[in-house]
Amino acid sequence: MPAPTKKGSVPPKNMYQGVPPPPYGNPQTAKGNQQQQQQQQQPPPPAPPATGGNPPPHDGKHAHHQHAPPPPQHVDPSREKAKGDTDSYYLPKYHPPAPAPGVEIDEDMLEDHVSFLRTVAAFHHYRSQSVAAWEMRKANFLKLQSQHKNVLCIDLDAMFKLYDECICRNSAFFESVCEASLELFMSYWPDGTTIARADIPPPTALDMDKVFSTLRQFVRDWSAEGLPERECVYKPVLDFFEKMYPTRDARSAVKILIPGAGLCRLSVELAYRGFFAQANEFSYHMLIAGHYIQNHCFESKQHVIYPYCDNTCNLVNRLDQFAEVAIPDLCAAEALDDLRDQQLEFGELSMVAGDFTEVYAKEHQQRSWNAVATVFFIDTAHNIIEYLQIIYDLLVPGGYWVNCGPLLYHFADSAEDMSIELSLGELISVAQKIGFAVCCPPSFIDTTYTNNQRSMKQLVYRCAFFVLQRPLDDAAPAVAAATA
């Protein structure tokens, strides 16, 4: 995402200028894409986002949510249309314009236009799906026999009124995200689209699952409640870089790549400390939501969301369901102005949209990064050896790979997808054969992921934190030679 701006403030230099829209279309991944699809202030003039590469047929960030409570049962939007409920129909009112007369749209891009707009439709459809679950749950309570109703210690009318209000607040927030998505679409594809609004397919169950998990991702990355999780996995990464580069003035020349950046809190934190930070993400849910939180929030706690209102399991107290969370806890625009008041520079910050293996395997990327920071990312690989080789090739001699995360290989149970699952020990051995030297051996950090700290269910990951280095002498064998 571009560096955050506030009314009247100037973004850092070289932010997304003159970069073409992402070549997302890829016939080879179309099948995989089908299988895996699951009161705001006026914004300042947007800076177009840096882009590149094709998104993969999965959303690595959200795969870690497989142990989270399931979202409400999927509601087919076509049924809502059939009922004539146009207010809850899945299509949002924000739609990119048609191209000007004489302007031709690359047909290879149309599939990606549809994917983007279907994701926006999924955010808009949040209210319909949540209300359907609300109605089902209320109906279930009303089915109780009178003797069972009499022993309930619940004011059903008050409870469901509060539940509905929480859904409305979340829906209003997502509508702001949808409205800002039009700006992001036009920065990718400034000529507009030939896709008609009525041609956007309804969001899938997986699309909706990602919408509900995005609420929790906002909590993790951009709220005070998410601080414990960030302290566990972001702080060791930030501490390492601050220790290795103690002089702030020199950090602007230290280029750090953050693949699988999600909502970009780690990349913003690195830029806040003066580093050159580039985030890479391929999930449209993350790209659209991350664009909003960085470029359309102008003060801390601008929004209040209710990330747990749709979950009725493992509650200790009923009010836990309706816990409110203010976001963002750190307004990037305010942080930028605070640094300027201290005569300090905000580091260069950028976002590249696309598949890590496609964008960063290119020759011009090799030996161009001082560090790669991966948090809850490397287990998104189909072939983790490919990830290791790409990371090694990206680094300049003496560059660092800093990792923190589990090895929950996302395709391990798929019969249709390739999945290479190495143990941690095997991973380190392969990395050394590729050429890495172990700078900091693995240590373990217990942490949750998008966790509801009030819930009776607590899932803990044992994450491996380690630092590997590309040797200064660069006398490392290529992986092809090592495996020949």
Coordinates of C-alpha atoms in Angstrom, one line a residue:
M1 CA 0.0 0.0 0.0
P2 CA 1.1 3.5 -0.5
A3 CA 2.6 5.3 2.5
P4 CA -0.4 6.7 4.4
T5 CA -1.3 10.3 3.8
K6 CA -3.4 12.8 5.8
K7 CA -5.1 15.9 4.5
G8 CA -2.4 18.4 3.6
S9 CA 0.5 16.0 4.1
V10 CA 2.8 14.7 1.4
P11 CA 3.5 11.0 0.9
P12 CA 7.1 9.7 1.0
K13 CA 8.9 9.8 -2.3
N14 CA 8.7 7.2 -5.1
M15 CA 5.4 5.7 -4.0
Y16 CA 3.9 3.7 -6.8
Q17 CA 4.5 6.1 -9.5
G18 CA 4.0 5.1 -13.1
V19 CA 3.6 1.4 -12.4
P20 CA 1.4 -0.6 -14.7
P21 CA -1.7 -2.6 -13.5
P22 CA -1.0 -6.2 -12.4
P23 CA -1.1 -8.9 -15.1
Y24 CA -3.3 -11.1 -12.9
G25 CA -4.8 -13.2 -15.7
N26 CA -3.2 -16.6 -15.9
P27 CA -5.0 -19.5 -17.7
Q28 CA -2.9 -22.0 -15.9
T29 CA -4.1 -21.0 -12.5
A30 CA -7.8 -20.5 -13.5
K31 CA -8.8 -24.0 -12.3
G32 CA -7.0 -23.5 -9.0
N33 CA -8.6 -20.1 -8.6
Q34 CA -12.1 -21.7 -9.0
Q35 CA -11.3 -24.3 -6.4
Q36 CA -10.1 -21.9 -3.8
Q37 CA -12.4 -19.0 -4.0
Q38 CA -13.7 -18.5 -0.3
Q39 CA -18.9 7.6 9.0
Q40 CA -15.6 7.8 6.9
Q41 CA -13.9 11.1 6.1
Q42 CA -13.0 12.2 2.6
P43 CA -9.8 10.6 1.5
P44 CA -6.8 12.5 0.1
P45 CA -5.9 12.0 -3.5
P46 CA -4.7 8.4 -3.8
A47 CA -1.3 7.2 -4.9
P48 CA -1.6 4.3 -7.3
P49 CA -0.3 1.0 -5.8
A50 CA 2.7 -0.8 -7.1
T51 CA 1.8 -4.1 -8.7
G52 CA 3.1 -7.1 -10.4
G53 CA 2.7 -10.8 -11.0
N54 CA -0.2 -13.2 -10.9
P55 CA -2.1 -14.1 -7.6
P56 CA -1.9 -17.8 -6.7
P57 CA -5.0 -20.0 -6.5
H58 CA -5.1 -19.8 -2.7
D59 CA -5.0 -17.3 0.1
G60 CA -2.1 -18.2 2.3
K61 CA -3.0 -15.7 4.9
H62 CA -6.4 -17.0 5.5
A63 CA -5.5 -20.7 5.5
H64 CA -4.3 -20.2 9.1
H65 CA -7.9 -19.5 10.0
Q66 CA -9.0 -23.1 9.5
H67 CA -9.2 -23.6 13.3
A68 CA -11.2 -20.4 13.8
P69 CA -15.0 -20.7 14.5
P70 CA -16.9 -21.2 11.2
P71 CA -18.7 -18.2 9.8
P72 CA -22.5 -18.3 9.6
Q73 CA -24.0 -20.8 7.1
H74 CA -23.4 -19.6 3.5
V75 CA -26.4 -17.8 2.0
D76 CA -26.7 -18.1 -1.8
P77 CA -27.1 -14.5 -2.9
S78 CA -29.1 -15.6 -5.9
R79 CA -31.9 -16.6 -3.5
E80 CA -31.9 -13.1 -2.1
K81 CA -32.4 -11.8 -5.6
A82 CA -35.2 -14.2 -6.2
K83 CA -36.9 -13.0 -3.1
G84 CA -36.7 -9.5 -4.4
D85 CA -34.7 -8.3 -1.4
T86 CA -32.7 -5.8 -3.4
D87 CA -31.4 -4.0 -0.3
S88 CA -29.5 -7.2 0.7
Y89 CA -28.6 -8.3 -2.8
Y90 CA -24.9 -9.0 -3.1
L91 CA -23.9 -6.4 -5.7
P92 CA -22.5 -3.2 -4.2
K93 CA -23.4 0.1 -5.8
Y94 CA -19.7 1.0 -6.4
H95 CA -18.7 -0.2 -9.9
P96 CA -15.9 1.0 -12.2
P97 CA -16.8 2.9 -15.3
A98 CA -16.8 1.5 -18.8
P99 CA -13.8 2.4 -21.0
A100 CA -13.9 5.6 -23.0
P101 CA -14.9 5.3 -26.7
G102 CA -12.0 3.8 -28.7
V103 CA -10.2 2.4 -25.6
E104 CA -9.8 -1.4 -25.7
I105 CA -9.5 -3.4 -22.6
D106 CA -7.1 -6.4 -22.5
E107 CA -9.3 -9.4 -22.5
D108 CA -6.7 -11.3 -20.5
M109 CA -7.5 -8.9 -17.6
L110 CA -11.2 -9.4 -17.6
E111 CA -11.0 -12.6 -15.4
D112 CA -9.1 -10.6 -12.9
H113 CA -11.6 -7.7 -13.0
V114 CA -14.3 -10.3 -12.2
S115 CA -12.2 -11.7 -9.3
F116 CA -11.6 -8.3 -7.8
L117 CA -15.3 -7.2 -8.1
R118 CA -16.6 -10.5 -6.7
T119 CA -14.4 -9.9 -3.7
V120 CA -16.0 -6.5 -3.2
A121 CA -19.4 -8.1 -3.6
A122 CA -18.4 -10.5 -0.8
F123 CA -17.7 -7.7 1.6
H124 CA -21.0 -6.1 0.6
H125 CA -22.8 -9.4 1.1
Y126 CA -21.7 -9.6 4.8
R127 CA -24.9 -8.1 6.1
S128 CA -27.2 -10.5 4.1
Q129 CA -25.3 -13.6 5.4
S130 CA -25.1 -12.4 8.9
V131 CA -28.8 -11.4 9.1
A132 CA -29.7 -14.8 7.8
A133 CA -27.8 -16.4 10.6
W134 CA -29.4 -13.9 13.0
E135 CA -32.8 -14.9 11.9
M136 CA -32.0 -18.7 12.2
R137 CA -30.7 -18.3 15.7
K138 CA -33.6 -16.2 16.8
A139 CA -36.1 -18.7 15.3
N140 CA -34.3 -21.5 17.2
F141 CA -34.8 -19.8 20.5
L142 CA -38.4 -19.1 19.7
K143 CA -39.0 -22.8 19.1
L144 CA -38.3 -23.6 22.7
Q145 CA -41.2 -25.0 24.7
S146 CA -42.6 -22.6 27.2
Q147 CA -41.2 -24.4 30.3
H148 CA -37.7 -24.1 28.7
K149 CA -38.2 -20.4 27.9
N150 CA -39.3 -19.7 31.4
V151 CA -35.9 -20.9 32.8
L152 CA -33.9 -18.9 30.3
C153 CA -31.9 -16.1 32.0
I154 CA -31.7 -14.2 28.7
D155 CA -33.7 -11.2 27.6
L156 CA -34.1 -12.4 24.0
D157 CA -35.4 -9.2 22.6
A158 CA -32.5 -7.2 24.1
M159 CA -29.9 -9.8 23.0
F160 CA -31.0 -10.0 19.4
K161 CA -31.4 -6.2 19.2
L162 CA -27.8 -5.8 20.3
Y163 CA -26.7 -8.6 17.9
D164 CA -28.4 -6.8 15.0
E165 CA -26.8 -3.5 15.9
C166 CA -23.4 -5.2 15.8
I167 CA -24.1 -6.6 12.4
C168 CA -25.2 -3.2 11.2
R169 CA -21.9 -1.6 12.4
N170 CA -19.8 -4.2 10.8
S171 CA -21.8 -3.8 7.6
A172 CA -21.3 -0.1 7.6
F173 CA -17.6 -0.5 8.0
F174 CA -17.4 -3.0 5.1
E175 CA -19.4 -0.5 3.0
S176 CA -16.6 2.0 3.5
V177 CA -14.1 -0.6 2.4
C178 CA -16.2 -1.3 -0.7
E179 CA -16.4 2.4 -1.6
A180 CA -12.6 2.8 -1.3
S181 CA -12.1 -0.3 -3.4
L182 CA -13.2 1.6 -6.5
E183 CA -10.2 3.8 -6.1
L184 CA -8.0 0.8 -5.9
F185 CA -9.5 -0.8 -8.9
M186 CA -8.9 2.3 -11.0
S187 CA -5.3 2.5 -9.9
Y188 CA -4.8 -1.1 -11.2
W189 CA -6.9 -0.6 -14.3
P190 CA -7.3 3.1 -15.0
D191 CA -9.2 2.5 -18.3
G192 CA -12.1 0.9 -16.4
T193 CA -13.8 -2.4 -17.4
T194 CA -16.2 -3.9 -19.8
I195 CA -17.6 -6.2 -17.1
A196 CA -21.2 -5.1 -16.4
R197 CA -22.4 -5.0 -12.8
A198 CA -24.9 -7.7 -13.5
D199 CA -22.2 -10.0 -14.8
I200 CA -20.4 -10.3 -11.5
P201 CA -20.9 -13.8 -10.1
P202 CA -22.1 -14.2 -6.5
P203 CA -19.5 -14.7 -3.9
T204 CA -18.7 -18.3 -3.0
A205 CA -18.8 -19.8 0.5
L206 CA -15.0 -19.4 0.6
D207 CA -15.2 -15.8 -0.4
M208 CA -17.5 -15.2 2.6
D209 CA -15.3 -17.2 4.9
K210 CA -12.5 -14.8 4.1
V211 CA -14.7 -11.8 4.8
F212 CA -15.4 -13.0 8.3
S213 CA -11.8 -13.9 8.9
T214 CA -10.8 -10.4 7.6
L215 CA -12.6 -8.9 10.6
R216 CA -10.3 -10.8 12.8
Q217 CA -7.3 -9.9 10.8
F218 CA -8.1 -6.2 11.4
V219 CA -8.1 -7.1 15.1
R220 CA -4.7 -8.8 14.9
D221 CA -2.9 -6.2 12.8
W222 CA -4.6 -2.9 13.6
S223 CA -6.1 -3.0 17.2
A224 CA -4.8 -2.7 20.7
E225 CA -6.4 -6.1 21.3
G226 CA -4.1 -7.6 18.7
L227 CA -1.0 -6.4 20.4
P228 CA -0.1 -9.6 22.2
E229 CA -0.1 -11.5 19.0
R230 CA 2.0 -8.8 17.3
E231 CA 4.4 -8.8 20.2
C232 CA 5.0 -12.5 19.8
V233 CA 5.8 -12.6 16.1
Y234 CA 6.4 -9.1 14.8
K235 CA 8.5 -7.8 17.7
P236 CA 11.3 -10.4 17.3
V237 CA 11.6 -9.4 13.6
L238 CA 11.6 -5.7 14.3
D239 CA 14.1 -6.1 17.2
F240 CA 16.5 -8.0 15.0
F241 CA 16.5 -5.3 12.3
E242 CA 16.9 -2.5 14.8
K243 CA 19.8 -4.3 16.4
M244 CA 21.5 -5.0 13.0
Y245 CA 21.0 -1.5 11.7
P246 CA 21.1 0.8 14.8
T247 CA 21.7 4.0 12.9
R248 CA 18.4 5.3 11.7
D249 CA 19.8 7.5 9.0
A250 CA 21.3 4.4 7.3
R251 CA 18.1 2.4 7.3
S252 CA 16.6 4.1 4.2
A253 CA 19.1 2.1 2.1
V254 CA 18.1 -1.2 3.7
K255 CA 15.6 -2.9 1.5
I256 CA 13.3 -5.4 3.3
L257 CA 10.7 -7.5 1.5
I258 CA 7.7 -8.8 3.4
P259 CA 5.9 -11.6 1.4
G260 CA 2.4 -12.5 2.5
A261 CA 2.0 -9.2 4.2
G262 CA -1.7 -9.4 4.8
L263 CA -3.0 -6.0 6.1
C264 CA 0.6 -4.7 6.1
R265 CA 1.1 -3.8 9.8
L266 CA 4.7 -5.3 9.7
S267 CA 5.6 -3.3 6.6
V268 CA 4.3 -0.1 8.1
E269 CA 6.2 -0.7 11.3
L270 CA 9.4 -1.3 9.4
A271 CA 8.8 1.9 7.4
Y272 CA 8.0 3.8 10.6
R273 CA 11.5 2.8 11.8
G274 CA 13.1 4.2 8.7
F275 CA 13.5 1.1 6.6
F276 CA 12.7 0.6 2.9
A277 CA 9.8 -1.8 3.2
Q278 CA 8.0 -3.6 0.3
A279 CA 4.9 -5.7 1.1
N280 CA 3.8 -8.5 -1.2
E281 CA 0.3 -9.9 -1.1
F282 CA -2.0 -11.7 -3.5
S283 CA -5.3 -12.0 -1.7
Y284 CA -7.9 -9.5 -3.0
H285 CA -9.5 -9.6 0.4
M286 CA -6.2 -8.5 2.0
L287 CA -5.4 -6.0 -0.8
I288 CA -8.8 -4.3 -0.6
A289 CA -9.0 -4.2 3.2
G290 CA -5.3 -3.2 3.6
H291 CA -5.8 -0.3 1.1
Y292 CA -8.6 1.0 3.2
I293 CA -7.0 0.8 6.6
Q294 CA -3.8 2.6 5.4
N295 CA -5.2 5.2 3.0
H296 CA -8.7 6.0 4.3
C297 CA -8.2 6.1 8.1
F298 CA -7.1 9.5 9.3
E299 CA -7.2 9.1 13.0
S300 CA -6.7 6.3 15.5
K301 CA -9.9 4.4 16.6
Q302 CA -11.8 5.8 13.6
H303 CA -13.9 2.7 13.4
V304 CA -15.5 0.3 16.0
I305 CA -16.1 -3.2 14.8
Y306 CA -17.6 -6.3 16.4
P307 CA -15.4 -9.2 15.1
Y308 CA -17.0 -11.9 17.3
C309 CA -20.7 -11.1 17.0
D310 CA -21.2 -13.8 14.4
N311 CA -19.8 -16.5 16.6
T312 CA -22.0 -18.1 19.3
C313 CA -19.8 -21.0 20.4
N314 CA -17.4 -21.2 23.3
L315 CA -18.7 -18.0 25.0
V316 CA -17.9 -17.5 28.7
N317 CA -20.4 -14.6 28.9
R318 CA -23.0 -13.5 26.5
L319 CA -21.6 -10.0 26.2
D320 CA -18.3 -11.6 24.9
Q321 CA -20.1 -12.1 21.7
F322 CA -20.6 -8.4 21.3
A323 CA -17.2 -7.2 22.3
E324 CA -16.2 -4.1 20.4
V325 CA -12.7 -3.4 19.0
A326 CA -11.5 0.0 17.9
I327 CA -9.3 0.2 14.8
P328 CA -6.8 1.3 13.9
D329 CA -4.8 1.6 17.2
L330 CA -2.0 3.2 15.1
C331 CA -3.1 5.6 12.4
A332 CA -0.4 5.4 9.8
A333 CA -1.2 9.0 8.6
E334 CA -0.8 10.3 12.2
A335 CA 2.4 8.3 12.7
L336 CA 3.8 9.9 9.5
D337 CA 3.1 13.4 10.8
D338 CA 4.5 12.6 14.2
L339 CA 7.8 11.5 12.6
R340 CA 7.9 14.8 10.7
D341 CA 7.4 16.7 13.9
Q342 CA 10.5 14.9 15.2
Q343 CA 12.4 15.7 12.0
L344 CA 12.5 12.0 11.2
E345 CA 11.8 10.4 7.8
F346 CA 9.2 7.7 7.2
G347 CA 10.9 5.0 5.2
E348 CA 9.8 4.2 1.7
L349 CA 6.8 2.0 1.7
S350 CA 5.3 0.1 -1.2
M351 CA 3.0 -2.8 -2.0
V352 CA 3.3 -5.3 -4.8
A353 CA 0.3 -7.4 -5.7
G354 CA 0.9 -10.9 -7.0
D355 CA 2.2 -14.4 -6.5
F356 CA 5.5 -14.4 -4.7
T357 CA 6.9 -17.2 -6.9
E358 CA 6.0 -15.3 -10.1
V359 CA 6.8 -11.7 -9.1
Y360 CA 10.1 -12.3 -7.3
A361 CA 11.6 -15.2 -9.3
K362 CA 12.4 -12.7 -12.1
E363 CA 16.0 -12.1 -12.8
H364 CA 15.9 -8.4 -12.1
Q365 CA 14.9 -9.1 -8.5
Q366 CA 17.9 -11.2 -7.8
R367 CA 20.5 -9.8 -5.4
S368 CA 18.4 -6.7 -4.8
W369 CA 17.2 -7.1 -1.3
N370 CA 19.1 -6.7 2.0
A371 CA 16.5 -8.8 3.9
V372 CA 13.4 -10.9 3.5
A373 CA 11.0 -11.1 6.5
T374 CA 8.5 -13.9 6.5
V375 CA 5.8 -14.2 9.2
F376 CA 3.2 -17.0 9.0
F377 CA 4.1 -17.3 5.3
I378 CA 6.5 -20.1 4.3
D379 CA 4.0 -22.9 4.8
T380 CA 1.8 -21.4 2.0
A381 CA 4.1 -23.0 -0.5
H382 CA 3.3 -25.9 -2.8
N383 CA 7.0 -26.5 -3.0
I384 CA 8.8 -25.0 0.0
I385 CA 12.2 -25.7 -1.7
E386 CA 11.2 -23.2 -4.4
Y387 CA 10.5 -20.6 -1.8
L388 CA 13.9 -21.1 -0.1
Q389 CA 15.7 -20.8 -3.5
I390 CA 13.8 -17.6 -4.4
I391 CA 14.5 -16.1 -1.0
Y392 CA 18.2 -16.9 -1.3
D393 CA 18.4 -15.5 -4.9
L394 CA 16.7 -12.3 -3.8
L395 CA 19.3 -11.5 -1.1
V396 CA 22.5 -9.6 -1.7
P397 CA 25.6 -11.3 -0.3
G398 CA 25.4 -10.8 3.5
G399 CA 21.6 -10.4 3.3
Y400 CA 19.3 -11.9 6.0
W401 CA 16.2 -14.1 5.9
V402 CA 14.2 -13.6 9.1
N403 CA 11.3 -16.0 9.7
C404 CA 8.7 -16.5 12.4
G405 CA 5.8 -19.0 12.0
P406 CA 4.6 -22.6 12.1
L407 CA 4.7 -25.2 9.4
L408 CA 1.0 -25.7 8.8
Y409 CA 1.4 -26.7 5.1
H410 CA -1.7 -25.4 3.5
F411 CA -2.0 -28.0 0.7
A412 CA -1.0 -31.0 2.8
D413 CA -4.4 -32.6 2.7
S414 CA -5.2 -31.7 -0.9
A415 CA -5.3 -34.6 -3.4
E416 CA -5.2 -32.2 -6.3
D417 CA -2.4 -29.9 -5.3
M418 CA 1.3 -30.5 -5.0
S419 CA 2.6 -30.1 -1.5
I420 CA 6.1 -30.7 -0.2
E421 CA 6.1 -30.9 3.6
L422 CA 9.5 -30.7 5.3
S423 CA 10.2 -30.8 9.0
L424 CA 11.9 -27.8 10.5
G425 CA 15.1 -29.7 10.7
E426 CA 14.9 -30.7 7.1
L427 CA 14.0 -27.2 6.1
I428 CA 17.1 -25.8 7.8
S429 CA 19.3 -28.5 6.2
V430 CA 17.9 -27.8 2.7
A431 CA 18.5 -24.1 3.2
Q432 CA 22.1 -24.8 4.1
K433 CA 22.5 -26.9 1.0
I434 CA 21.1 -24.0 -1.1
G435 CA 23.8 -21.8 0.5
F436 CA 22.3 -20.2 3.6
A437 CA 24.4 -19.9 6.8
V438 CA 22.6 -20.2 10.1
C439 CA 22.8 -16.8 11.9
C440 CA 20.3 -17.5 14.6
P441 CA 19.2 -21.1 15.1
P442 CA 15.5 -21.8 15.6
S443 CA 13.9 -20.8 18.9
F444 CA 10.2 -21.4 19.6
I445 CA 7.5 -18.9 20.4
D446 CA 4.0 -19.9 21.5
T447 CA 1.3 -17.7 20.0
T448 CA -2.2 -17.6 18.7
Y449 CA -3.5 -16.3 15.3
T450 CA -6.5 -14.0 15.0
N451 CA -7.5 -15.3 18.4
N452 CA -10.5 -14.3 20.5
Q453 CA -8.9 -14.0 23.9
R454 CA -12.3 -14.3 25.6
S455 CA -13.2 -17.6 24.0
M456 CA -13.2 -21.0 25.7
K457 CA -11.3 -22.3 22.8
Q458 CA -7.6 -21.2 22.5
L459 CA -5.5 -22.6 19.7
V460 CA -1.8 -22.1 20.1
Y461 CA 0.9 -22.4 17.4
R462 CA 4.5 -23.1 18.3
C463 CA 6.3 -20.8 15.9
A464 CA 9.9 -21.2 14.8
F465 CA 11.9 -18.0 14.8
F466 CA 15.2 -18.2 13.0
V467 CA 17.6 -16.0 11.0
L468 CA 19.6 -17.3 8.0
Q469 CA 22.1 -15.3 6.0
R470 CA 23.4 -15.4 2.4
P471 CA 27.2 -15.6 2.9
L472 CA 29.3 -12.6 2.0
D473 CA 31.6 -14.8 -0.1
D474 CA 28.6 -16.0 -2.1
A475 CA 30.2 -19.4 -2.6
A476 CA 26.9 -21.2 -2.4
P477 CA 25.8 -24.0 -4.7
A478 CA 22.6 -23.7 -6.8
V479 CA 19.8 -25.8 -5.7
A480 CA 19.8 -27.6 -9.1
A481 CA 23.4 -28.6 -8.5
A482 CA 22.7 -29.7 -4.9
T483 CA 19.8 -31.9 -6.0
A484 CA 21.3 -33.2 -9.2

